[in-house]
Amino acid sequence: MYAKVDVLVPKPRADFVETPFIRELTGRALNYIRIGFPVHLSGPTGVGKTTLAFHLAGQLARPVVLIHGDYEFGTSNLVGGLYGYSRKYLRDNYIRSVLKVEENATQQWMDDRLTVACEHGFT
């Protein structure tokens, strides 16, 4: 069972500004990816890591799962966890005093973004 995971499929964009440095960096990253090595983009906020990752995925025609984190981000936010409590209300339209409440407390493992991305070979 999966949590809701947004899968993006970037397309190469004509308005992407590709300087000689970016072209060389993109070519090097694509070579590493094509021979099976992972590419880790690092740097300060706002330098274009996400834009470059989307550009690479567009060049490869590969889907992308975007993961954002903060100080409360944990392992279960990446790989998934045990979830399963749900509550359902049903109110009768004819007799307003009739209310049916259904509760379910069975736990099931739900995969999250990283697990889904790895399982399907996403970028």
Coordinates of C-alpha atoms in Angstrom, one line a residue:
M1 CA 0.0 0.0 0.0
Y2 CA 1.3 3.5 -0.9
A3 CA 0.9 6.9 0.6
K4 CA 0.0 9.6 -1.9
V5 CA 3.2 10.3 -3.7
D6 CA 3.4 13.0 -6.4
V7 CA 5.4 11.8 -9.4
L8 CA 6.6 14.5 -11.7
V9 CA 7.7 13.9 -15.3
P10 CA 9.8 16.9 -16.4
K11 CA 10.2 17.7 -20.0
P12 CA 13.3 19.4 -21.6
R13 CA 12.5 23.2 -21.7
A14 CA 13.5 25.5 -24.5
D15 CA 13.9 28.4 -22.0
F16 CA 16.5 26.6 -19.8
V17 CA 19.6 28.8 -19.8
E18 CA 22.5 26.5 -20.6
T19 CA 25.9 28.2 -20.2
P20 CA 29.1 26.3 -21.2
F21 CA 29.6 25.5 -17.5
I22 CA 26.1 24.1 -17.1
R23 CA 26.4 22.2 -20.3
E24 CA 29.7 20.6 -19.1
L25 CA 28.2 19.8 -15.7
T26 CA 25.1 18.3 -17.2
G27 CA 27.1 16.2 -19.6
R28 CA 29.3 14.9 -16.8
A29 CA 26.3 14.1 -14.6
L30 CA 24.5 12.3 -17.5
N31 CA 27.6 10.2 -18.1
Y32 CA 27.7 9.1 -14.4
I33 CA 24.0 8.3 -14.4
R34 CA 24.2 6.4 -17.7
I35 CA 26.9 4.1 -16.3
G36 CA 25.0 3.5 -13.1
F37 CA 26.5 5.8 -10.6
P38 CA 24.3 8.1 -8.4
V39 CA 24.8 11.9 -8.6
H40 CA 24.6 14.0 -5.5
L41 CA 24.1 17.7 -6.0
S42 CA 25.1 19.8 -3.1
G43 CA 25.4 23.5 -2.4
P44 CA 23.8 26.5 -0.7
T45 CA 20.2 27.4 -1.0
G46 CA 19.2 28.9 -4.3
V47 CA 22.1 27.9 -6.6
G48 CA 19.9 25.7 -8.8
K49 CA 20.4 22.1 -7.6
T50 CA 16.7 21.3 -8.0
T51 CA 16.5 23.0 -11.4
L52 CA 19.5 21.0 -12.6
A53 CA 18.1 17.8 -11.2
F54 CA 14.8 18.4 -13.1
H55 CA 16.9 19.3 -16.2
L56 CA 18.8 16.0 -15.9
A57 CA 15.6 14.0 -15.5
G58 CA 14.1 15.8 -18.5
Q59 CA 17.1 14.8 -20.6
L60 CA 16.8 11.2 -19.5
A61 CA 12.9 11.2 -19.8
R62 CA 12.7 9.9 -16.2
P63 CA 10.1 10.6 -13.6
V64 CA 11.0 12.5 -10.4
V65 CA 9.8 12.3 -6.8
L66 CA 10.5 15.5 -5.0
I67 CA 11.3 15.3 -1.3
H68 CA 11.4 18.3 1.0
G69 CA 12.4 18.0 4.7
D70 CA 12.8 20.1 7.8
Y71 CA 14.0 19.6 11.4
E72 CA 11.1 17.3 12.1
F73 CA 11.7 15.1 9.1
G74 CA 12.2 11.4 10.1
T75 CA 12.9 8.0 8.6
S76 CA 9.2 7.2 8.3
N77 CA 8.7 10.4 6.1
L78 CA 11.2 8.8 3.6
V79 CA 10.6 5.1 3.7
G80 CA 7.1 4.8 5.2
G81 CA 5.7 3.4 8.4
L82 CA 2.8 1.7 10.1
Y83 CA -0.5 3.5 9.7
G84 CA -4.1 2.5 9.9
Y85 CA -6.5 4.3 12.2
S86 CA -9.5 5.6 10.3
R87 CA -12.9 6.9 11.4
K88 CA -15.9 7.2 9.1
Y89 CA -19.2 9.1 9.9
L90 CA -22.4 8.4 8.1
R91 CA -25.4 10.6 8.9
D92 CA -28.9 9.5 7.7
N93 CA -30.4 12.1 5.3
Y94 CA -34.0 11.3 6.4
I95 CA -33.6 10.9 10.1
R96 CA -31.0 13.4 11.4
S97 CA -30.6 11.8 14.8
V98 CA -29.3 8.6 13.1
L99 CA -25.5 8.6 13.1
K100 CA -23.4 5.6 12.2
V101 CA -19.7 5.8 13.2
E102 CA -17.3 3.2 11.8
E103 CA -13.8 2.9 13.3
N104 CA -11.0 0.8 12.0
A105 CA -7.7 0.3 13.9
T106 CA -5.8 -2.2 11.9
Q107 CA -2.2 -1.2 11.1
Q108 CA -0.8 -1.6 7.6
W109 CA 2.6 -0.6 6.2
M110 CA 2.4 2.3 3.8
D111 CA 5.4 3.1 1.6
D112 CA 6.5 6.7 1.4
R113 CA 8.4 8.7 -1.2
L114 CA 11.8 7.2 -1.2
T115 CA 10.5 3.6 -1.1
V116 CA 8.2 4.3 -4.0
A117 CA 10.9 6.0 -6.0
C118 CA 13.4 3.1 -5.5
E119 CA 10.7 0.5 -6.2
H120 CA 9.8 2.1 -9.5
G121 CA 13.3 3.3 -10.5
F122 CA 12.4 7.0 -10.4
T123 CA 15.0 9.7 -10.5

